[in-house]
Structure formats: structure tokens, C-alpha cells
Amino acid sequence: MHHPHLALLLASGSVSYEEVLRVLVKNDIELLKVRAKQLPRASNFLKLSGKEMAKALNEVTPAKQDSSWRMMNRWHSFLYLIVRAYSPSLVVETGVLYGHSSAAILAALEDNEDGRLTSIDLPQKEHQNIIVGRQHVQVGLDSVELSIGCAVPLDLHSRWSLELGNSLELLPKILGEAGSVSIFIHDSLHTYDHMMAEFLLGYDALEPGGLLISDDIGYNSAWQDFCRSRKEEWKELSKGFDKSDRFGFLVKSSS
């Protein structure tokens, strides 16, 4: 750990690992905010080309390397910038784990002074690593002592609802009650059938011009197949140095 004071407190039992995670995530969010303010076209992030977006992410992302001790990578920076630029009223995400993505979204909503986030993930006891081939289609918690979303700073909880259960069982009710969704984010089980099912539910709930976003679109062809089935154009961005490690998004057409 690159924070000797935090390491000492953790070793002495004065603070929990969850508390340390929240401090590290909060520090990264503050750094991300400072860098984002220096971007000349941050408010127009959604209108940038893929190359311009990639350049902006390089400039603001705290974790500059895959092996960095920093918490927030290009995926988290993207979520912060896209939420700041779009100013959504409701964001729905599937897949929370420790809550790094949730924290980035909530920080942007707080800066926007508007909007809410509803997050869905499996209960702690059901959270486990699932590997298909060489791919982690689902990443589990490292310890039974850690809770879902534990890395989200406490001062960001006011705009957040966390629902525990199978996303395909919970989403119909959540989306039905919401009426319309500004942004839907998939980052749960990355199997073809599960991704396609979530894309369908999320896309149909989106308001015209809303955003459908997916992490890890290189795991299978679900993202590309879905976008083509809806005749929607999309953009892809790399999460880091591995160009195959990608995420993508589309803007729902008005027709």
C-alpha cells in the first residue's frame, strides 16, 4: 500500500479494509474532478469522437497503468465524464462488486446536483468468481468480510439505491416503476445470453436519446449483435493497455 499511515492503521486494527477502500476511492474521485475541470470540452464529452474521448480519458484517469495502486481506471473516468455531460435523472447499473463504478457515477450526480442511481448486484453469499474459458465472466468478492458496494464513500449514499438479487428478476419491476431511464449500464454476468437479456430490458426502458453502456464487450459478440439488431451505431473504448479489454456505448435513436 502506498499510504503508510493507512497501512499502519489497518495493521493495528484501528480501521477496517472497507474504510481504507472508501478513503482511497474518495481520494481518486477528488483527483478525477480536478483533472476533469481542466478539460476544455468536458461538458461536450458525449459529442467527442472516439479518438477525442480516448485522449480525454488519458488526461483525467487516476490509474495510469494497469498495475497502478490507484482505484479509478479509464472505465470509471468514462462513467464520471459521461454522467456529468449527460445530466441524467436516473441511472440504472447492474454489477456493483466493491462499488468503484457506483462511486464514480454518484460523484458525477452530486456535482450535477441532480439525479439518482439504482444499482443491482447479487447478495454477498451468492457473489462468486465465474470463469468461462480464460475469462472472468463474473468477479466475486475477495472476502466474506467485505460487503457489496463497500468502497462507495458514505457522503455519496444519499442519491443511491442498492438492490440485491438476480438482475433479470429485479429489473422488470425496477424499470417498470421508473417509467423511463436516462442511462442503463451493464456490468454484471458477462455471458452472451445474460448480456443480451439485460441489453433488451435496459434499451427498452431508455428515454429517447438515452445511453446504453456495457463493460467488457470483448467477452463475446452480444454487444455487437444487439446494436446491429436495433440498427444503432456505437462507440468502443479501451479500458487500458490491453486493447481487447473494451467497453462500449450507444445513444438510443429517437425513432
PDB file of C-alpha atoms in Angstrom:
ATOM      1  CA  MET A   1       0.000   0.000   0.000  1.00  0.00           C
ATOM      2  CA  HIS A   2       1.330   3.458  -0.936  1.00  0.00           C
ATOM      3  CA  HIS A   3      -0.239   5.105   2.122  1.00  0.00           C
ATOM      4  CA  PRO A   4       1.957   4.238   5.153  1.00  0.00           C
ATOM      5  CA  HIS A   5      -0.439   5.879   7.613  1.00  0.00           C
ATOM      6  CA  LEU A   6      -3.428   3.920   6.317  1.00  0.00           C
ATOM      7  CA  ALA A   7      -1.377   0.739   6.239  1.00  0.00           C
ATOM      8  CA  LEU A   8      -0.400   1.244   9.886  1.00  0.00           C
ATOM      9  CA  LEU A   9      -3.992   1.889  10.935  1.00  0.00           C
ATOM     10  CA  LEU A  10      -5.145  -1.191   9.034  1.00  0.00           C
ATOM     11  CA  ALA A  11      -2.439  -3.378  10.571  1.00  0.00           C
ATOM     12  CA  SER A  12      -3.299  -2.151  14.061  1.00  0.00           C
ATOM     13  CA  GLY A  13      -6.985  -2.822  13.576  1.00  0.00           C
ATOM     14  CA  SER A  14      -7.877   0.845  14.025  1.00  0.00           C
ATOM     15  CA  VAL A  15      -9.682   0.901  10.685  1.00  0.00           C
ATOM     16  CA  SER A  16     -11.319  -1.774   8.535  1.00  0.00           C
ATOM     17  CA  TYR A  17     -10.354  -2.660   4.985  1.00  0.00           C
ATOM     18  CA  GLU A  18     -13.699  -1.252   3.839  1.00  0.00           C
ATOM     19  CA  GLU A  19     -12.840   2.096   5.443  1.00  0.00           C
ATOM     20  CA  VAL A  20      -9.458   2.098   3.699  1.00  0.00           C
ATOM     21  CA  LEU A  21     -11.138   1.376   0.361  1.00  0.00           C
ATOM     22  CA  ARG A  22     -13.507   4.309   0.853  1.00  0.00           C
ATOM     23  CA  VAL A  23     -10.607   6.662   1.608  1.00  0.00           C
ATOM     24  CA  LEU A  24      -8.648   5.544  -1.468  1.00  0.00           C
ATOM     25  CA  VAL A  25     -11.684   5.810  -3.749  1.00  0.00           C
ATOM     26  CA  LYS A  26     -12.571   9.241  -2.364  1.00  0.00           C
ATOM     27  CA  ASN A  27      -9.008  10.450  -2.988  1.00  0.00           C
ATOM     28  CA  ASP A  28      -9.146   9.221  -6.577  1.00  0.00           C
ATOM     29  CA  ILE A  29     -12.509  10.884  -7.145  1.00  0.00           C
ATOM     30  CA  GLU A  30     -11.127  14.212  -5.956  1.00  0.00           C
ATOM     31  CA  LEU A  31      -8.173  13.857  -8.322  1.00  0.00           C
ATOM     32  CA  LEU A  32     -10.517  12.921 -11.176  1.00  0.00           C
ATOM     33  CA  LYS A  33     -12.650  16.003 -10.500  1.00  0.00           C
ATOM     34  CA  VAL A  34      -9.645  18.317 -10.549  1.00  0.00           C
ATOM     35  CA  ARG A  35      -8.407  16.908 -13.839  1.00  0.00           C
ATOM     36  CA  ALA A  36     -11.899  16.928 -15.389  1.00  0.00           C
ATOM     37  CA  LYS A  37     -12.245  20.659 -14.682  1.00  0.00           C
ATOM     38  CA  GLN A  38      -9.125  21.231 -16.763  1.00  0.00           C
ATOM     39  CA  LEU A  39     -10.593  19.537 -19.846  1.00  0.00           C
ATOM     40  CA  PRO A  40     -11.506  22.212 -22.409  1.00  0.00           C
ATOM     41  CA  ARG A  41     -14.572  20.328 -23.691  1.00  0.00           C
ATOM     42  CA  ALA A  42     -15.722  18.282 -20.701  1.00  0.00           C
ATOM     43  CA  SER A  43     -19.328  19.472 -20.991  1.00  0.00           C
ATOM     44  CA  ASN A  44     -19.387  18.243 -24.606  1.00  0.00           C
ATOM     45  CA  PHE A  45     -17.808  14.870 -23.801  1.00  0.00           C
ATOM     46  CA  LEU A  46     -20.693  12.952 -25.354  1.00  0.00           C
ATOM     47  CA  LYS A  47     -20.202  14.735 -28.674  1.00  0.00           C
ATOM     48  CA  LEU A  48     -16.490  13.947 -28.957  1.00  0.00           C
ATOM     49  CA  SER A  49     -15.135  11.425 -31.440  1.00  0.00           C
ATOM     50  CA  GLY A  50     -13.852   8.110 -30.146  1.00  0.00           C
ATOM     51  CA  LYS A  51     -10.281   9.299 -30.512  1.00  0.00           C
ATOM     52  CA  GLU A  52     -11.023  12.538 -28.658  1.00  0.00           C
ATOM     53  CA  MET A  53     -12.755  10.612 -25.876  1.00  0.00           C
ATOM     54  CA  ALA A  54      -9.759   8.317 -25.502  1.00  0.00           C
ATOM     55  CA  LYS A  55      -7.454  11.326 -25.247  1.00  0.00           C
ATOM     56  CA  ALA A  56      -9.658  12.913 -22.587  1.00  0.00           C
ATOM     57  CA  LEU A  57      -9.707   9.687 -20.568  1.00  0.00           C
ATOM     58  CA  ASN A  58      -5.911   9.510 -20.717  1.00  0.00           C
ATOM     59  CA  GLU A  59      -5.719  13.020 -19.290  1.00  0.00           C
ATOM     60  CA  VAL A  60      -8.109  12.583 -16.359  1.00  0.00           C
ATOM     61  CA  THR A  61      -7.762   8.936 -15.258  1.00  0.00           C
ATOM     62  CA  PRO A  62      -6.027   8.485 -11.854  1.00  0.00           C
ATOM     63  CA  ALA A  63      -4.792   4.939 -12.609  1.00  0.00           C
ATOM     64  CA  LYS A  64      -2.378   5.483 -15.489  1.00  0.00           C
ATOM     65  CA  GLN A  65      -1.223   1.847 -15.554  1.00  0.00           C
ATOM     66  CA  ASP A  66      -2.981  -1.490 -15.122  1.00  0.00           C
ATOM     67  CA  SER A  67      -0.738  -2.217 -12.137  1.00  0.00           C
ATOM     68  CA  SER A  68      -1.324   1.182 -10.509  1.00  0.00           C
ATOM     69  CA  TRP A  69      -2.233   1.367  -6.811  1.00  0.00           C
ATOM     70  CA  ARG A  70      -4.866   3.910  -7.775  1.00  0.00           C
ATOM     71  CA  MET A  71      -8.513   2.788  -7.611  1.00  0.00           C
ATOM     72  CA  MET A  72     -10.129   4.507 -10.603  1.00  0.00           C
ATOM     73  CA  ASN A  73      -9.299   3.418 -14.162  1.00  0.00           C
ATOM     74  CA  ARG A  74     -10.472   4.612 -17.595  1.00  0.00           C
ATOM     75  CA  TRP A  75     -13.842   2.880 -17.210  1.00  0.00           C
ATOM     76  CA  HIS A  76     -14.582   4.787 -14.014  1.00  0.00           C
ATOM     77  CA  SER A  77     -13.361   8.050 -15.537  1.00  0.00           C
ATOM     78  CA  PHE A  78     -15.628   7.473 -18.532  1.00  0.00           C
ATOM     79  CA  LEU A  79     -18.645   6.939 -16.276  1.00  0.00           C
ATOM     80  CA  TYR A  80     -17.895  10.138 -14.365  1.00  0.00           C
ATOM     81  CA  LEU A  81     -17.469  12.236 -17.519  1.00  0.00           C
ATOM     82  CA  ILE A  82     -20.465  10.784 -19.357  1.00  0.00           C
ATOM     83  CA  VAL A  83     -22.788  11.339 -16.389  1.00  0.00           C
ATOM     84  CA  ARG A  84     -21.515  14.892 -15.915  1.00  0.00           C
ATOM     85  CA  ALA A  85     -22.082  15.645 -19.602  1.00  0.00           C
ATOM     86  CA  TYR A  86     -25.482  13.962 -19.979  1.00  0.00           C
ATOM     87  CA  SER A  87     -27.031  15.119 -16.655  1.00  0.00           C
ATOM     88  CA  PRO A  88     -29.287  12.057 -16.226  1.00  0.00           C
ATOM     89  CA  SER A  89     -32.286  11.968 -13.935  1.00  0.00           C
ATOM     90  CA  LEU A  90     -31.998   8.207 -13.359  1.00  0.00           C
ATOM     91  CA  VAL A  91     -29.083   5.834 -13.902  1.00  0.00           C
ATOM     92  CA  VAL A  92     -29.519   2.078 -13.524  1.00  0.00           C
ATOM     93  CA  GLU A  93     -26.464  -0.177 -13.303  1.00  0.00           C
ATOM     94  CA  THR A  94     -26.079  -3.924 -12.904  1.00  0.00           C
ATOM     95  CA  GLY A  95     -22.938  -5.251 -11.253  1.00  0.00           C
ATOM     96  CA  VAL A  96     -21.511  -3.358  -8.295  1.00  0.00           C
ATOM     97  CA  LEU A  97     -18.872  -5.504  -6.565  1.00  0.00           C
ATOM     98  CA  TYR A  98     -16.927  -3.070  -4.326  1.00  0.00           C
ATOM     99  CA  GLY A  99     -18.598  -0.020  -5.831  1.00  0.00           C
ATOM    100  CA  HIS A 100     -15.863   1.811  -7.728  1.00  0.00           C
ATOM    101  CA  SER A 101     -18.169   2.410 -10.712  1.00  0.00           C
ATOM    102  CA  SER A 102     -21.048   3.348  -8.447  1.00  0.00           C
ATOM    103  CA  ALA A 103     -18.831   5.879  -6.675  1.00  0.00           C
ATOM    104  CA  ALA A 104     -17.812   7.499  -9.971  1.00  0.00           C
ATOM    105  CA  ILE A 105     -21.453   7.783 -11.077  1.00  0.00           C
ATOM    106  CA  LEU A 106     -22.613   9.116  -7.714  1.00  0.00           C
ATOM    107  CA  ALA A 107     -19.814  11.692  -7.622  1.00  0.00           C
ATOM    108  CA  ALA A 108     -20.946  12.984 -11.028  1.00  0.00           C
ATOM    109  CA  LEU A 109     -24.604  13.093  -9.931  1.00  0.00           C
ATOM    110  CA  GLU A 110     -23.568  15.021  -6.834  1.00  0.00           C
ATOM    111  CA  ASP A 111     -21.642  17.513  -8.961  1.00  0.00           C
ATOM    112  CA  ASN A 112     -24.682  17.814 -11.241  1.00  0.00           C
ATOM    113  CA  GLU A 113     -26.829  18.432  -8.142  1.00  0.00           C
ATOM    114  CA  ASP A 114     -29.463  16.181  -9.682  1.00  0.00           C
ATOM    115  CA  GLY A 115     -30.244  12.544 -10.451  1.00  0.00           C
ATOM    116  CA  ARG A 116     -30.287   9.172  -8.744  1.00  0.00           C
ATOM    117  CA  LEU A 117     -28.519   5.835  -9.186  1.00  0.00           C
ATOM    118  CA  THR A 118     -30.137   2.434  -8.739  1.00  0.00           C
ATOM    119  CA  SER A 119     -27.596  -0.392  -8.569  1.00  0.00           C
ATOM    120  CA  ILE A 120     -28.282  -4.120  -8.716  1.00  0.00           C
ATOM    121  CA  ASP A 121     -25.996  -6.944  -7.684  1.00  0.00           C
ATOM    122  CA  LEU A 122     -26.144 -10.404  -6.175  1.00  0.00           C
ATOM    123  CA  PRO A 123     -26.200 -10.784  -2.386  1.00  0.00           C
ATOM    124  CA  GLN A 124     -22.822 -11.298  -0.750  1.00  0.00           C
ATOM    125  CA  LYS A 125     -23.358 -15.037  -0.178  1.00  0.00           C
ATOM    126  CA  GLU A 126     -24.091 -15.605  -3.874  1.00  0.00           C
ATOM    127  CA  HIS A 127     -21.210 -13.479  -5.139  1.00  0.00           C
ATOM    128  CA  GLN A 128     -18.510 -15.696  -6.621  1.00  0.00           C
ATOM    129  CA  ASN A 129     -15.928 -15.862  -9.365  1.00  0.00           C
ATOM    130  CA  ILE A 130     -17.221 -17.482 -12.542  1.00  0.00           C
ATOM    131  CA  ILE A 131     -14.657 -18.334 -15.215  1.00  0.00           C
ATOM    132  CA  VAL A 132     -15.579 -19.420 -18.727  1.00  0.00           C
ATOM    133  CA  GLY A 133     -12.519 -20.428 -20.711  1.00  0.00           C
ATOM    134  CA  ARG A 134      -9.960 -17.855 -19.600  1.00  0.00           C
ATOM    135  CA  GLN A 135     -12.422 -15.062 -18.950  1.00  0.00           C
ATOM    136  CA  HIS A 136     -13.834 -13.926 -15.631  1.00  0.00           C
ATOM    137  CA  VAL A 137     -17.470 -13.504 -16.692  1.00  0.00           C
ATOM    138  CA  GLN A 138     -18.234 -12.635 -13.081  1.00  0.00           C
ATOM    139  CA  VAL A 139     -15.816 -11.393 -10.407  1.00  0.00           C
ATOM    140  CA  GLY A 140     -16.577 -12.298  -6.798  1.00  0.00           C
ATOM    141  CA  LEU A 141     -15.738 -10.555  -3.541  1.00  0.00           C
ATOM    142  CA  ASP A 142     -12.286 -11.330  -2.155  1.00  0.00           C
ATOM    143  CA  SER A 143     -13.508 -11.865   1.400  1.00  0.00           C
ATOM    144  CA  VAL A 144     -16.711 -12.683   3.279  1.00  0.00           C
ATOM    145  CA  GLU A 145     -15.874  -9.692   5.470  1.00  0.00           C
ATOM    146  CA  LEU A 146     -16.433  -7.305   2.555  1.00  0.00           C
ATOM    147  CA  SER A 147     -19.884  -6.120   1.511  1.00  0.00           C
ATOM    148  CA  ILE A 148     -21.343  -5.173  -1.869  1.00  0.00           C
ATOM    149  CA  GLY A 149     -20.622  -1.503  -2.605  1.00  0.00           C
ATOM    150  CA  CYS A 150     -18.368  -1.102   0.419  1.00  0.00           C
ATOM    151  CA  ALA A 151     -15.965   1.246  -1.407  1.00  0.00           C
ATOM    152  CA  VAL A 152     -18.586   3.940  -2.038  1.00  0.00           C
ATOM    153  CA  PRO A 153     -17.803   6.949   0.206  1.00  0.00           C
ATOM    154  CA  LEU A 154     -20.542   7.442   2.781  1.00  0.00           C
ATOM    155  CA  ASP A 155     -21.171  11.047   1.752  1.00  0.00           C
ATOM    156  CA  LEU A 156     -22.300   9.823  -1.690  1.00  0.00           C
ATOM    157  CA  HIS A 157     -25.042   7.480  -0.434  1.00  0.00           C
ATOM    158  CA  SER A 158     -27.930   9.987  -0.480  1.00  0.00           C
ATOM    159  CA  ARG A 159     -28.602   9.562  -4.222  1.00  0.00           C
ATOM    160  CA  TRP A 160     -28.122   5.786  -4.198  1.00  0.00           C
ATOM    161  CA  SER A 161     -30.415   2.764  -4.012  1.00  0.00           C
ATOM    162  CA  LEU A 162     -28.755  -0.669  -3.854  1.00  0.00           C
ATOM    163  CA  GLU A 163     -30.927  -3.683  -4.693  1.00  0.00           C
ATOM    164  CA  LEU A 164     -29.631  -7.210  -4.055  1.00  0.00           C
ATOM    165  CA  GLY A 165     -30.745 -10.125  -6.205  1.00  0.00           C
ATOM    166  CA  ASN A 166     -30.617 -11.545  -9.722  1.00  0.00           C
ATOM    167  CA  SER A 167     -30.722  -8.612 -12.146  1.00  0.00           C
ATOM    168  CA  LEU A 168     -33.030 -10.406 -14.590  1.00  0.00           C
ATOM    169  CA  GLU A 169     -35.532 -10.976 -11.790  1.00  0.00           C
ATOM    170  CA  LEU A 170     -35.311  -7.447 -10.345  1.00  0.00           C
ATOM    171  CA  LEU A 171     -35.042  -5.320 -13.486  1.00  0.00           C
ATOM    172  CA  PRO A 172     -38.620  -5.716 -14.827  1.00  0.00           C
ATOM    173  CA  LYS A 173     -40.078  -4.290 -11.605  1.00  0.00           C
ATOM    174  CA  ILE A 174     -37.425  -1.583 -11.155  1.00  0.00           C
ATOM    175  CA  LEU A 175     -37.612  -0.412 -14.755  1.00  0.00           C
ATOM    176  CA  GLY A 176     -41.402  -0.638 -14.811  1.00  0.00           C
ATOM    177  CA  GLU A 177     -41.708   1.599 -11.764  1.00  0.00           C
ATOM    178  CA  ALA A 178     -39.103   4.029 -13.116  1.00  0.00           C
ATOM    179  CA  GLY A 179     -41.102   4.849 -16.231  1.00  0.00           C
ATOM    180  CA  SER A 180     -38.026   5.888 -18.210  1.00  0.00           C
ATOM    181  CA  VAL A 181     -34.292   5.630 -17.623  1.00  0.00           C
ATOM    182  CA  SER A 182     -31.625   8.099 -18.721  1.00  0.00           C
ATOM    183  CA  ILE A 183     -28.638   5.725 -18.624  1.00  0.00           C
ATOM    184  CA  PHE A 184     -28.520   1.924 -18.331  1.00  0.00           C
ATOM    185  CA  ILE A 185     -25.174   0.275 -17.556  1.00  0.00           C
ATOM    186  CA  HIS A 186     -24.425  -3.449 -17.816  1.00  0.00           C
ATOM    187  CA  ASP A 187     -21.521  -4.761 -15.780  1.00  0.00           C
ATOM    188  CA  SER A 188     -22.848  -7.971 -14.224  1.00  0.00           C
ATOM    189  CA  LEU A 189     -22.637 -11.528 -15.584  1.00  0.00           C
ATOM    190  CA  HIS A 190     -20.824 -11.363 -18.930  1.00  0.00           C
ATOM    191  CA  THR A 191     -22.327 -14.356 -20.693  1.00  0.00           C
ATOM    192  CA  TYR A 192     -23.938 -13.921 -24.093  1.00  0.00           C
ATOM    193  CA  ASP A 193     -27.494 -14.754 -23.000  1.00  0.00           C
ATOM    194  CA  HIS A 194     -27.340 -12.645 -19.833  1.00  0.00           C
ATOM    195  CA  MET A 195     -25.885  -9.643 -21.622  1.00  0.00           C
ATOM    196  CA  MET A 196     -28.473  -9.820 -24.400  1.00  0.00           C
ATOM    197  CA  ALA A 197     -31.301 -10.075 -21.873  1.00  0.00           C
ATOM    198  CA  GLU A 198     -30.055  -7.049 -19.913  1.00  0.00           C
ATOM    199  CA  PHE A 199     -29.451  -5.028 -23.083  1.00  0.00           C
ATOM    200  CA  LEU A 200     -33.037  -5.685 -24.187  1.00  0.00           C
ATOM    201  CA  LEU A 201     -34.537  -4.705 -20.833  1.00  0.00           C
ATOM    202  CA  GLY A 202     -32.328  -1.645 -20.454  1.00  0.00           C
ATOM    203  CA  TYR A 203     -32.698  -0.392 -24.017  1.00  0.00           C
ATOM    204  CA  ASP A 204     -36.492  -0.657 -23.997  1.00  0.00           C
ATOM    205  CA  ALA A 205     -36.611   1.371 -20.752  1.00  0.00           C
ATOM    206  CA  LEU A 206     -34.387   4.161 -22.074  1.00  0.00           C
ATOM    207  CA  GLU A 207     -35.785   7.574 -22.903  1.00  0.00           C
ATOM    208  CA  PRO A 208     -35.122   8.732 -26.499  1.00  0.00           C
ATOM    209  CA  GLY A 209     -31.518   9.874 -26.599  1.00  0.00           C
ATOM    210  CA  GLY A 210     -30.723   7.789 -23.518  1.00  0.00           C
ATOM    211  CA  LEU A 211     -27.455   5.884 -23.164  1.00  0.00           C
ATOM    212  CA  LEU A 212     -26.934   2.119 -23.142  1.00  0.00           C
ATOM    213  CA  ILE A 213     -23.469   1.326 -21.786  1.00  0.00           C
ATOM    214  CA  SER A 214     -21.691  -2.001 -21.377  1.00  0.00           C
ATOM    215  CA  ASP A 215     -18.412  -3.014 -19.828  1.00  0.00           C
ATOM    216  CA  ASP A 216     -16.338  -5.928 -21.166  1.00  0.00           C
ATOM    217  CA  ILE A 217     -17.895  -6.069 -24.622  1.00  0.00           C
ATOM    218  CA  GLY A 218     -14.992  -8.147 -25.929  1.00  0.00           C
ATOM    219  CA  TYR A 219     -16.039 -11.246 -23.976  1.00  0.00           C
ATOM    220  CA  ASN A 220     -18.472 -12.319 -26.704  1.00  0.00           C
ATOM    221  CA  SER A 221     -20.489 -10.839 -29.587  1.00  0.00           C
ATOM    222  CA  ALA A 222     -23.568  -9.897 -27.539  1.00  0.00           C
ATOM    223  CA  TRP A 223     -22.930  -6.142 -27.672  1.00  0.00           C
ATOM    224  CA  GLN A 224     -22.286  -6.016 -31.406  1.00  0.00           C
ATOM    225  CA  ASP A 225     -25.204  -8.342 -32.159  1.00  0.00           C
ATOM    226  CA  PHE A 226     -27.588  -6.287 -30.064  1.00  0.00           C
ATOM    227  CA  CYS A 227     -26.555  -2.951 -31.553  1.00  0.00           C
ATOM    228  CA  ARG A 228     -26.941  -4.308 -35.067  1.00  0.00           C
ATOM    229  CA  SER A 229     -30.345  -5.819 -34.234  1.00  0.00           C
ATOM    230  CA  ARG A 230     -31.532  -2.345 -33.211  1.00  0.00           C
ATOM    231  CA  LYS A 231     -29.722  -0.656 -36.094  1.00  0.00           C
ATOM    232  CA  GLU A 232     -27.850   1.539 -33.627  1.00  0.00           C
ATOM    233  CA  GLU A 233     -24.355   2.935 -34.063  1.00  0.00           C
ATOM    234  CA  TRP A 234     -21.990   2.609 -31.131  1.00  0.00           C
ATOM    235  CA  LYS A 235     -18.561   3.619 -29.898  1.00  0.00           C
ATOM    236  CA  GLU A 236     -15.948   1.397 -28.280  1.00  0.00           C
ATOM    237  CA  LEU A 237     -13.142   2.456 -25.949  1.00  0.00           C
ATOM    238  CA  SER A 238     -10.248   0.603 -24.369  1.00  0.00           C
ATOM    239  CA  LYS A 239     -10.041   0.278 -20.587  1.00  0.00           C
ATOM    240  CA  GLY A 240      -6.260   0.186 -20.561  1.00  0.00           C
ATOM    241  CA  PHE A 241      -3.198  -1.131 -22.314  1.00  0.00           C
ATOM    242  CA  ASP A 242      -4.954  -4.335 -23.383  1.00  0.00           C
ATOM    243  CA  LYS A 243      -6.868  -3.188 -26.465  1.00  0.00           C
ATOM    244  CA  SER A 244      -9.183  -6.225 -26.239  1.00  0.00           C
ATOM    245  CA  ASP A 245     -10.394  -5.051 -22.815  1.00  0.00           C
ATOM    246  CA  ARG A 246     -13.127  -2.695 -24.032  1.00  0.00           C
ATOM    247  CA  PHE A 247     -16.396  -1.048 -23.135  1.00  0.00           C
ATOM    248  CA  GLY A 248     -18.978   0.484 -25.417  1.00  0.00           C
ATOM    249  CA  PHE A 249     -21.997   2.758 -25.512  1.00  0.00           C
ATOM    250  CA  LEU A 250     -24.790   3.826 -27.814  1.00  0.00           C
ATOM    251  CA  VAL A 251     -27.237   6.716 -27.870  1.00  0.00           C
ATOM    252  CA  LYS A 252     -30.789   5.465 -28.333  1.00  0.00           C
ATOM    253  CA  SER A 253     -32.277   6.879 -31.516  1.00  0.00           C
ATOM    254  CA  SER A 254     -35.490   8.890 -31.326  1.00  0.00           C
ATOM    255  CA  SER A 255     -37.360   6.809 -33.889  1.00  0.00           C
TER     256      SER A 255
END
